[in-house]
Coordinates of C-alpha atoms and ligand atoms in Angstrom, one line a residue:
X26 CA 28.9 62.6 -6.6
X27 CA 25.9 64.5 -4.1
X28 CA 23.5 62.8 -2.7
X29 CA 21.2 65.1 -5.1
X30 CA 23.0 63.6 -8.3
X31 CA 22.5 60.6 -7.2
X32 CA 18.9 60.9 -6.5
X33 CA 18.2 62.6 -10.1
X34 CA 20.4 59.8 -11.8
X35 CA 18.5 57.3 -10.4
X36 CA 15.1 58.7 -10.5
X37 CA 16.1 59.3 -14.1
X38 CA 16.0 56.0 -14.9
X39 CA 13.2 55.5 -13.1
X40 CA 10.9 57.6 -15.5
X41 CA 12.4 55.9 -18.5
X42 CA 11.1 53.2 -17.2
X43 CA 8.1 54.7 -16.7
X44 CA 7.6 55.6 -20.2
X45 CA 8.7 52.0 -21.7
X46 CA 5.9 50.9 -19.4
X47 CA 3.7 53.5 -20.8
X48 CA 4.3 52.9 -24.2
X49 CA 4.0 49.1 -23.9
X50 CA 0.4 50.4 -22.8
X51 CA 0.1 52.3 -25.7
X52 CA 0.8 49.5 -28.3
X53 CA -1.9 47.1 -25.9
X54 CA -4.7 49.6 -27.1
X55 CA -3.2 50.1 -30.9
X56 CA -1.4 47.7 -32.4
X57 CA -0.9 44.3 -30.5
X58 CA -2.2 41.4 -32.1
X59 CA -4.7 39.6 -30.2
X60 CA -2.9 36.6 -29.5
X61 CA -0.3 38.0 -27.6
X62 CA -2.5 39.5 -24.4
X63 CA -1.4 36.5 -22.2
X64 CA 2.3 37.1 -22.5
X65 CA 2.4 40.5 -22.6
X66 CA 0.0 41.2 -19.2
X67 CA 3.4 38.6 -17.7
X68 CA 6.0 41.5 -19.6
X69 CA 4.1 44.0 -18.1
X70 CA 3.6 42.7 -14.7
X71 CA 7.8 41.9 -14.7
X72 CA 8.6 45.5 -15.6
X73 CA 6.0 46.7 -12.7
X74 CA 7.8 44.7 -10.6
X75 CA 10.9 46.4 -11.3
X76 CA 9.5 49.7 -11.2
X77 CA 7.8 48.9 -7.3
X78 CA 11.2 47.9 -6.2
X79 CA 13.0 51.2 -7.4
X80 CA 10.2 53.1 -6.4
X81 CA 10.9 51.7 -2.7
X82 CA 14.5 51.4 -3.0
X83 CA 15.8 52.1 0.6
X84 CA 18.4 54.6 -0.7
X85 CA 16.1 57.2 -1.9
X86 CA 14.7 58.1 1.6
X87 CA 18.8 58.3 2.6
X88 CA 19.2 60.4 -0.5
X89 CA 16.3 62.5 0.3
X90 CA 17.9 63.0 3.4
X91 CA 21.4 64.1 2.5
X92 CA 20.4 66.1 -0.9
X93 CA 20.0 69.4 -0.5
X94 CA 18.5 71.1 -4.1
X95 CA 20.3 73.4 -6.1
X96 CA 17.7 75.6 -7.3
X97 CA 13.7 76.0 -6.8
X98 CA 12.7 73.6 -9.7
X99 CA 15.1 71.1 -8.0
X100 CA 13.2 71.7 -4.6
X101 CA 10.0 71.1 -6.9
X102 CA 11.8 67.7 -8.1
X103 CA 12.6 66.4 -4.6
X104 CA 9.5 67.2 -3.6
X105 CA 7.8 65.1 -5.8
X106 CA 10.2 62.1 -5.1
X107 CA 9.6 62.7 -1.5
X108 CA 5.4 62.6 -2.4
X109 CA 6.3 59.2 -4.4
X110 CA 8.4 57.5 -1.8
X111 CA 6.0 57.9 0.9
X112 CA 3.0 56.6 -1.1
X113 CA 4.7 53.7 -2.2
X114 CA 6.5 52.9 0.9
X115 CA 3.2 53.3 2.9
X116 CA 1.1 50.7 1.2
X117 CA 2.6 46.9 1.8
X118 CA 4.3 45.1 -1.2
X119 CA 1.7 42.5 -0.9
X120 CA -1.9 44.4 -0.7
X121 CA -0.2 46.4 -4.1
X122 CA 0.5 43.0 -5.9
X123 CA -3.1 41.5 -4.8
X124 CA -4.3 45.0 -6.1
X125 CA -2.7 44.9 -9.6
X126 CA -3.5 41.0 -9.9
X127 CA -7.3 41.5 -8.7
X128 CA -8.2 44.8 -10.3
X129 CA -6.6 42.9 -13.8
X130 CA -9.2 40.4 -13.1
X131 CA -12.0 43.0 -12.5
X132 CA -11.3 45.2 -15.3
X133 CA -12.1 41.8 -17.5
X134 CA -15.5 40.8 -15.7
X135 CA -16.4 44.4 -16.0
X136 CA -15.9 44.7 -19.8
X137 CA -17.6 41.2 -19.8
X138 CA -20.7 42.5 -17.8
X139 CA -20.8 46.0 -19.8
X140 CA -21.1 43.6 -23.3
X141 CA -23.5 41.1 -22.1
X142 CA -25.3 44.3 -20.3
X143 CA -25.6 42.4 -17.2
X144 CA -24.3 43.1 -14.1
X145 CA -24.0 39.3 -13.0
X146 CA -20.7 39.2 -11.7
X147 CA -19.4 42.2 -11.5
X148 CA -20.8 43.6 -8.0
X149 CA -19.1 40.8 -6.1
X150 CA -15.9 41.4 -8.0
X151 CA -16.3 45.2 -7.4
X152 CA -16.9 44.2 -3.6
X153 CA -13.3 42.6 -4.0
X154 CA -11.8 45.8 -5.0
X155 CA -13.3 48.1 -3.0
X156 CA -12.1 45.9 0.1
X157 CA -8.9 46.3 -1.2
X158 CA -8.9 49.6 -2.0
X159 CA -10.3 50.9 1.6
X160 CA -7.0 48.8 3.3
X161 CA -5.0 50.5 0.9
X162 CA -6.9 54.3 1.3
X163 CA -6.3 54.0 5.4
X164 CA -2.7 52.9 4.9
X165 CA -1.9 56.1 2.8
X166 CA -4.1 58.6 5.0
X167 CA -2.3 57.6 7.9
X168 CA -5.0 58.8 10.1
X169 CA -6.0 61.2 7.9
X170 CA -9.4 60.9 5.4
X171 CA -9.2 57.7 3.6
X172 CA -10.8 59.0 0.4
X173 CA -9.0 62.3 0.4
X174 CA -5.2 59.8 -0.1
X175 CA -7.0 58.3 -2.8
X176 CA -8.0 61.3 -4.2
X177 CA -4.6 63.1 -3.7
X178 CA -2.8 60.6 -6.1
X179 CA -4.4 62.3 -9.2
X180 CA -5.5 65.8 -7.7
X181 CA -2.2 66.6 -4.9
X182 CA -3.2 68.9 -2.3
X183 CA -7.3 68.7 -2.8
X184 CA -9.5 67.3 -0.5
X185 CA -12.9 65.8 -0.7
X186 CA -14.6 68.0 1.6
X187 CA -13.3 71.1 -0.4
X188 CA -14.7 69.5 -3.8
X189 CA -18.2 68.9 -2.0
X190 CA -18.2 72.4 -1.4
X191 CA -17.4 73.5 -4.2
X192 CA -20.2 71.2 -6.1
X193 CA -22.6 72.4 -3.6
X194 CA -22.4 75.6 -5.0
X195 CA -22.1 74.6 -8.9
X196 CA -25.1 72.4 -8.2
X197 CA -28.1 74.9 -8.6
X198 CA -27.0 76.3 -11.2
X199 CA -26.4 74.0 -13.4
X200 CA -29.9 72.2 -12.4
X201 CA -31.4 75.8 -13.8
X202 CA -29.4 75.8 -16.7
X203 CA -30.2 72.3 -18.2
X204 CA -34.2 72.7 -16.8
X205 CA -34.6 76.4 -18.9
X206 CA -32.6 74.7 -22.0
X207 CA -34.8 71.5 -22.2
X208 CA -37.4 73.8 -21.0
X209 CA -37.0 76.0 -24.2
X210 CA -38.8 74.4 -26.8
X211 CA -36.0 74.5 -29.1
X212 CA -34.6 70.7 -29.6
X213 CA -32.2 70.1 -31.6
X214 CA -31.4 67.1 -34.1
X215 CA -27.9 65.2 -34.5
X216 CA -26.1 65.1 -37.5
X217 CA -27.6 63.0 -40.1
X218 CA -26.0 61.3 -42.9
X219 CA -22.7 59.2 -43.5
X220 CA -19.2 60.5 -43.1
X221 CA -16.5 58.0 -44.4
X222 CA -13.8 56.8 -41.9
X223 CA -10.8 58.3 -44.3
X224 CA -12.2 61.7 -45.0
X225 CA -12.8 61.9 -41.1
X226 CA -9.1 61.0 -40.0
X227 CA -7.8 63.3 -42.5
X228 CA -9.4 66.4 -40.9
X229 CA -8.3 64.7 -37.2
X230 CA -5.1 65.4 -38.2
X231 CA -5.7 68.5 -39.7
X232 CA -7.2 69.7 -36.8
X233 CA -4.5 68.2 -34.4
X234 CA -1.6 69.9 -36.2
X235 CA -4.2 73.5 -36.2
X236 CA -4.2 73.0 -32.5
X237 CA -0.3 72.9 -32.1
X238 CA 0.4 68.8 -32.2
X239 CA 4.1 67.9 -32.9
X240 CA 4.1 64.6 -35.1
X241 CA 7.7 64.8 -35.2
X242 CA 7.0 64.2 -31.6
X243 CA 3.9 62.1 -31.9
X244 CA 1.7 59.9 -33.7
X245 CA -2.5 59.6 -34.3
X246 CA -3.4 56.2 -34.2
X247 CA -6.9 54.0 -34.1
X248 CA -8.4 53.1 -30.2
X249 CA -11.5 51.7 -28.5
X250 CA -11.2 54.8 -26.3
X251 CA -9.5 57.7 -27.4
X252 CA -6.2 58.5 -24.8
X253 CA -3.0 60.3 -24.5
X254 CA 0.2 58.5 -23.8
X255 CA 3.7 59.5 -23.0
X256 CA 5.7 62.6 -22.3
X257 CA 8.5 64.7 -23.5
X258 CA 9.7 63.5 -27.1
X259 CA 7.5 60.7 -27.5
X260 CA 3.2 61.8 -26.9
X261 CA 1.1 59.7 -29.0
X262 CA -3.0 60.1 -29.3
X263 CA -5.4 58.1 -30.3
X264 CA -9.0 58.7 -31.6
X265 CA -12.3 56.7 -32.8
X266 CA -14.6 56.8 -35.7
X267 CA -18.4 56.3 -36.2
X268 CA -19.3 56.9 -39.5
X269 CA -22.4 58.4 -38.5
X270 CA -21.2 61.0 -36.2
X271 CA -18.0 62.4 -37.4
X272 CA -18.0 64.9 -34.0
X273 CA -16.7 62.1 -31.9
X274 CA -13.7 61.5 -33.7
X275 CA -12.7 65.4 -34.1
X276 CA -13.5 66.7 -30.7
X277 CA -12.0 62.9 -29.2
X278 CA -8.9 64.0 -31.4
X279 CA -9.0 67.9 -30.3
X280 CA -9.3 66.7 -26.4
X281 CA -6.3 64.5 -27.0
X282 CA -4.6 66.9 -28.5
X283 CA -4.9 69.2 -25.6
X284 CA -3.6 66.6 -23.3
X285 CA -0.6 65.8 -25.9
X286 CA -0.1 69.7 -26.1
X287 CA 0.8 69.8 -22.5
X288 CA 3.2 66.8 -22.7
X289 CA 4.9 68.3 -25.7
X290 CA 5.0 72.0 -24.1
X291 CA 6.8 70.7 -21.2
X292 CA 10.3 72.7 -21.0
X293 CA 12.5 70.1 -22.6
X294 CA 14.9 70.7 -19.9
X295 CA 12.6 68.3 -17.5
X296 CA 12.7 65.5 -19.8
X297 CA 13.0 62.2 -17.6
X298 CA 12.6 64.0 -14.6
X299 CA 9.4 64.3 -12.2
X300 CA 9.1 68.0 -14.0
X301 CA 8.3 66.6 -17.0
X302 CA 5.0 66.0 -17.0
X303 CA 1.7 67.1 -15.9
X304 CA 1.1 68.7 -12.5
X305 CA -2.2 66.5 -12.0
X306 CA -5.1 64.9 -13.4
X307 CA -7.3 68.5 -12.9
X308 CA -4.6 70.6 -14.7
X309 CA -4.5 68.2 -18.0
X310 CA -8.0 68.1 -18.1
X311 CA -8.3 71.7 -18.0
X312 CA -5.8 71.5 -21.4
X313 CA -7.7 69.0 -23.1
X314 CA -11.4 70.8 -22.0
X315 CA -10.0 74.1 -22.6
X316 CA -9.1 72.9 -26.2
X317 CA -12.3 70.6 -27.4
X318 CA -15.0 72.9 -25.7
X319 CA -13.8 76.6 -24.9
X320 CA -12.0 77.2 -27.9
X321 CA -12.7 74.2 -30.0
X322 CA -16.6 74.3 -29.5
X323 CA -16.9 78.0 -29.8
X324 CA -18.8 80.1 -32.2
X325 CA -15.8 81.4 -34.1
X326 CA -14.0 78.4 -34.3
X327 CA -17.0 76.4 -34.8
X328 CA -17.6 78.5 -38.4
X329 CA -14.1 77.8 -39.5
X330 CA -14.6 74.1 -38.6
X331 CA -17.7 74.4 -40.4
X332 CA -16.1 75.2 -43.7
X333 CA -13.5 72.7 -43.2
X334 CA -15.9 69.8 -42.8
X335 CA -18.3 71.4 -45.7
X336 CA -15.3 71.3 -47.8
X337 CA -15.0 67.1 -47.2
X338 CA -18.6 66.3 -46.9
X339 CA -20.8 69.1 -48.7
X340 CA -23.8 70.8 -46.8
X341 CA -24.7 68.0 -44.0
X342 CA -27.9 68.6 -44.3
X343 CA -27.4 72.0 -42.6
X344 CA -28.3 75.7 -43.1
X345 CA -25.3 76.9 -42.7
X346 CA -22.4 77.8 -40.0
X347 CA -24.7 79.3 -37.4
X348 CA -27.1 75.7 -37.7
X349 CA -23.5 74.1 -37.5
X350 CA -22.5 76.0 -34.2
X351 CA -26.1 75.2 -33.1
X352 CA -25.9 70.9 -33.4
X353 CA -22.1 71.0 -32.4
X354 CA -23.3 71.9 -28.7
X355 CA -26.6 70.4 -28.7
X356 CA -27.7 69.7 -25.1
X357 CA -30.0 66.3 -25.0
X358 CA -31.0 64.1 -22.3
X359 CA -28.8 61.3 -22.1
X360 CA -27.5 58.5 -19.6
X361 CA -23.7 58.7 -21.0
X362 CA -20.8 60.5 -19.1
X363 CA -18.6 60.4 -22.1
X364 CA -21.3 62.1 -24.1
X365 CA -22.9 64.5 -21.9
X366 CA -22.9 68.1 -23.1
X367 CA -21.3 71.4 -21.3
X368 CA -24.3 71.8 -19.4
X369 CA -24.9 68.0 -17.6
X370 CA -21.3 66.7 -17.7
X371 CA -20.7 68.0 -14.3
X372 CA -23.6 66.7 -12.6
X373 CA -22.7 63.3 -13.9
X374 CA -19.3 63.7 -12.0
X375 CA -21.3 65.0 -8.8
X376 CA -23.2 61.8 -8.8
X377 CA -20.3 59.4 -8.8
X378 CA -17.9 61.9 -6.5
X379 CA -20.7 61.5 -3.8
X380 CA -21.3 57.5 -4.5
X381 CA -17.9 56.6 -4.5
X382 CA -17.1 58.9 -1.6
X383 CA -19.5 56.8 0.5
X384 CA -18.3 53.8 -1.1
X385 CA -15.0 54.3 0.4
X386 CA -16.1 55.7 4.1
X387 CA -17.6 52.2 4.1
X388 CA -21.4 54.0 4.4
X389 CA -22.3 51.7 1.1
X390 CA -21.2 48.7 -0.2
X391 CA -20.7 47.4 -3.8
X392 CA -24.0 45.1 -3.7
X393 CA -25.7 48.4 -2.8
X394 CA -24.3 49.8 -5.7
X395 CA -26.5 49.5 -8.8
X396 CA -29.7 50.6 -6.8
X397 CA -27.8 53.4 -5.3
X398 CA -27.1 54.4 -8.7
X399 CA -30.5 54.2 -10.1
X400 CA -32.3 56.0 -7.5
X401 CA -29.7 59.0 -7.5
X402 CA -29.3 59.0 -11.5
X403 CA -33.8 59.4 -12.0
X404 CA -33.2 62.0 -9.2
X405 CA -30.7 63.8 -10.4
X406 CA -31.5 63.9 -14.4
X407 CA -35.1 62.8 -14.2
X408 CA -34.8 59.7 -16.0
X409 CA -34.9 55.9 -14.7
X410 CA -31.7 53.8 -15.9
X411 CA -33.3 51.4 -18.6
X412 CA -30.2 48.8 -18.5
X413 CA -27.0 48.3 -16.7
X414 CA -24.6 49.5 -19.7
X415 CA -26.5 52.6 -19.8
X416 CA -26.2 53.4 -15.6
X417 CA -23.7 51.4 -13.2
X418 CA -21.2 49.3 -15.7
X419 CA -20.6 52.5 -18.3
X420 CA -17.2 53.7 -17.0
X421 CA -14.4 51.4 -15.9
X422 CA -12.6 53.1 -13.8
X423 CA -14.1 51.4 -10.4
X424 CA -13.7 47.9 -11.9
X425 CA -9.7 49.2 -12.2
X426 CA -9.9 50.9 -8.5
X427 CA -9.8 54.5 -9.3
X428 CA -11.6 56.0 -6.9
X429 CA -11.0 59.7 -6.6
X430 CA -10.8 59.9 -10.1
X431 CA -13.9 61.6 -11.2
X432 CA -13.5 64.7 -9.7
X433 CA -10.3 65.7 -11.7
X434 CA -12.5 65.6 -14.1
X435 CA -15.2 68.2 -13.1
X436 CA -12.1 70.6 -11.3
X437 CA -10.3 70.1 -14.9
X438 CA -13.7 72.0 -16.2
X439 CA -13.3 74.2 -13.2
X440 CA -9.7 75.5 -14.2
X441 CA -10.5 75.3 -18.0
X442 CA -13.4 77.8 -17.0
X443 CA -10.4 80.2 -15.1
X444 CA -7.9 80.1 -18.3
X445 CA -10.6 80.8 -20.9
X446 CA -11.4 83.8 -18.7
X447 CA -7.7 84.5 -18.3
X448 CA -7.4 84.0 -22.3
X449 CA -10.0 86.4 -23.0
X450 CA -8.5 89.4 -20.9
X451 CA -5.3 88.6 -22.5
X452 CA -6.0 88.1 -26.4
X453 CA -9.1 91.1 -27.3
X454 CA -8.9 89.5 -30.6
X455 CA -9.7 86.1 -29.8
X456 CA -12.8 85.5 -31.5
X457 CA -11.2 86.9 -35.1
X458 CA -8.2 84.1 -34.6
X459 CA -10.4 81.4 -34.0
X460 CA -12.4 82.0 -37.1
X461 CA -9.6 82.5 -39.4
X462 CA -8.8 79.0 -38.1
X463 CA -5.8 80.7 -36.4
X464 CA -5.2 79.0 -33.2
X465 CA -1.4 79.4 -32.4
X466 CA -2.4 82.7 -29.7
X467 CA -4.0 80.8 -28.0
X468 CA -2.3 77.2 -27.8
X469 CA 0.7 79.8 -27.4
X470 CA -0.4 81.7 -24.8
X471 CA -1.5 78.0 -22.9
X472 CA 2.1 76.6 -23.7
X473 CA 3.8 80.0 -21.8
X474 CA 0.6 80.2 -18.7
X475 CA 0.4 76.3 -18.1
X476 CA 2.1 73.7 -20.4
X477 CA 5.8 74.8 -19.9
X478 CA 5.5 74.1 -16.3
X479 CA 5.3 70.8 -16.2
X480 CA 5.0 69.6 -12.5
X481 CA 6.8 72.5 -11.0
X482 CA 4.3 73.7 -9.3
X483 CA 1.5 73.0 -7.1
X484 CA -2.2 72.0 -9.6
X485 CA -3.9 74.9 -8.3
X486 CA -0.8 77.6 -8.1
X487 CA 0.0 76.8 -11.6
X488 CA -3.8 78.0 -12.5
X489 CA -3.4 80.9 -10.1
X490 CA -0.6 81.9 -11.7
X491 CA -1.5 81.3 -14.9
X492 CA -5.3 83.9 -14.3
X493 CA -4.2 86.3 -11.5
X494 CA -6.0 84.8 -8.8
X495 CA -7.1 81.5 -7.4
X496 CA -9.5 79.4 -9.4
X497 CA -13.0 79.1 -8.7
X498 CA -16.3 77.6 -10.5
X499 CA -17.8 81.3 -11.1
X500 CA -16.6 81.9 -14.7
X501 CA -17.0 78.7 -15.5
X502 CA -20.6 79.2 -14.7
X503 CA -20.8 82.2 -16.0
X504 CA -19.6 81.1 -19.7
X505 CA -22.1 77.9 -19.5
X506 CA -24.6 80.1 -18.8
X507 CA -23.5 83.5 -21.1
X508 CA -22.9 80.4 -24.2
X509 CA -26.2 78.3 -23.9
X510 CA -28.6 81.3 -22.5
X511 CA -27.8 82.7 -26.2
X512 CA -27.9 79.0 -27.8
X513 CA -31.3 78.0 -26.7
X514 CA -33.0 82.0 -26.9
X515 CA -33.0 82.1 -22.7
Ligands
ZN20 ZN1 -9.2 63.9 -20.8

């Protein structure tokens, strides 16, 4: 057998793995009773166990020596391997353990603090992770930038100076936009009235199987926080509902579905290898933002939603599609990531990418934090922070150690921006298939540009390839601006 069979058997196993792990995951958030937290964090933490020791088995550096690939999406393959091996090889078996076992912790007193709306503990715990997160950071750069190995685990290839740059430039525009639409006189209300939890999971899955999801292939299921899980044969998504505001669960369920969509349209070939599945954190965000705002909040999908959801729940209240379009992208002022419109999202993730970039450098320390936060939050969206669940303690992901995380967020919006121009050029009739509730064009034409890929090529070739040219923030911009200049009469 070649050393290259022998790498792909083993690393096949490997991602199996991966997925059991994933899917255990999966059942945590959806269907494990209560009582069995304690024994299944010990399952999990034996099958990660496993997973670190293949992951730094000695014979895949000898393999990756001998192999030699038998095709281009086998050089893609190893070079991912390669990627993985060094990262996991770099960082000692002892700071990942105290990493896994203290960020557990963390995660809990965060989630604690968030509840009670306190941040009591949490700083000192987030002090603890951010120590260990720095050791970890300057053992991956190896020289290099501390923040930009951190960030290079869920954005490959991008660097933090390159993302300043590039919010530098998105910065003052955005700033102009929100001021002239808050500025315009013209506020909109939310959706008033009741909307029962049935009639509102029945039109999720409508709308997921509209948008392309295979439940042959995948399941809808019930969450705190709406995620994605798995790849290949097996992608499950999960939504939430408020009775009072039936838009979370459908565009929660539409934004899975985008990041499920690219799982699914993964060429089936790649199953269990490092092909099969998504080229970075930016890329699927740019599936799932593509799907819940470009084409899902649009104003010709918008009126066939409209007379979907008029269908379940009558008039809402409203006028009509146009009113419907109109409260479906309302832009408020708000202290919530997670709920921020078009217009602000980005400038929540500018706020974090620069705190937790200093953060890391070791310019400002976790005690700092909260204050830090406050000051730059009534800076930036002209509002002070009234309590801690609103500002510092509404995310988890520092309490769990990601740091470099945000900004895959905001270059996800970046790239979604590139392909709905892309999209455009290619399908005139867009607009006509959106409002005849005909989306298969363009899931299609995402599934042959992006989602068949996989990982087999590098985040921002694949969106090169994928629009003719590399990506940058301009058409993003420009669609904010073309969509809300004509919302709000600017
Ligand atoms: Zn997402």
């Amino acid at each position: 057998m070649s050393a290259y069979a022998e790498l792909m058997d083993f690393q096949r196993e490997t991602e199996a793995l991966v997925q059991v792990m994933g899917r255990l995951g999966w059942d945590q958030e959806t269907m494990m009773p209560r009582g069995a937290a304690t024994q299944r964090s010990e399952e999990m933490a034996a099958l990660e166990g496993v997973l670190h020791a293949r992951r730094t088995d000695p014979r895949i550096g000898e393999w990756l020596e001998a192999a030699e690939a038998p095709d281009a999406a086998g050089e893609a393959a190893m070079r991912l391997i390669r990627r993985d091996f060094a990262r996991h090889t770099r960082v000692p078996a002892r700071l990942a353990s105290e990493l896994a076992r203290v960020t557990s912790i963390s995660q809990g007193v965060w989630a604690e603090a968030r509840e009670r709306d306190e941040v009591g503990h949490f700083l000192p715990m987030l002090a603890q992770v951010v120590a260990l997160r720095r050791e970890e950071a300057a053992a991956l750069a190896d020289g290099g930038d501390p923040y930009d190995a951190l960030l290079d685990d869920y954005e490959p290839g991008a660097s933090g100076a390159e993302i300043a740059a590039m919010f530098a430039r998105m910065r003052p525009r955005l700033v102009a936009l929100r001021e002239a639409v808050l500025g315009s006189g013209r506020e909109r209300a939310p959706l008033k009235g009741l909307y029962p939890s049935e009639a509102q999971m029945r039109l999720a899955r409508r709308l997921a199987e509209l948008f392309g999801y295979d439940f042959a292939r995948g399941r809808l299921d019930l969450a705190v926080h709406p995620f994605s899980s798995g790849s290949g044969s097996d992608v499950r998504i999960t939504t939430r509902v408020a009775e009072h505001d039936p838009f979370n669960c459908l565009y929660s369920t539409i934004h899975e579905t985008g990041h499920a969509a690219y799982e699914q349209g993964i060429d089936p070939a790649w199953r269990l290898t490092p092909l099969g599945q998504g080229g970075s954190m930016g890329v699927h965000e740019s599936q799932s933002r593509i799907f819940e705002n470009q084409i899902g909040r649009s104003r010709a999908f918008c009126g066939y939603l409209h007379s979907l959801m008029a269908a379940e729940f009558g008039d809402m209240g409203l006028e009509g599609a146009e009113q419907f379009y109109a409260t479906v992208n309302r832009v408020a002022p708000g202290y919530i990531r997670t709920e921020a419109d078009e217009v602000q999202y980005n400038l929540h993730i500018m706020m974090r990418f620069d705190l937790e970039r200093e953060l890391v450098a070791g310019r400002l320390e976790a005690a700092q934090l909260e204050d830090a936060w406050n000051a730059r939050f009534e800076a930036d969206f002209g509002v002070a922070v009234d309590r801690p669940a609103h500002g510092i303690l509404q995310d988890v992901h520092w309490s769990i150690g990601l740091f470099g995380y945000f900004p895959t967020y905001a270059l996800g919006n970046v790239y979604a921006g590139c392909l709905h121009a892309a999209l455009r050029r290619d399908l005139p009739d867009l607009d006509a298939q959106l409002a005849a509730g005909d989306l298969a064009p363009a899931t299609g034409w995402l599934r042959e540009k992006v989602q068949r890929h996989g990982g087999l090529y590098r985040p921002r070739e694949v969106i090169a390839r994928a629009c003719g040219g590399e990506p940058d923030e301009a058409p993003l911009l420009d669609y904010l601006e073309a969509k809300f200049g004509a919302l709000y009469g600017l």
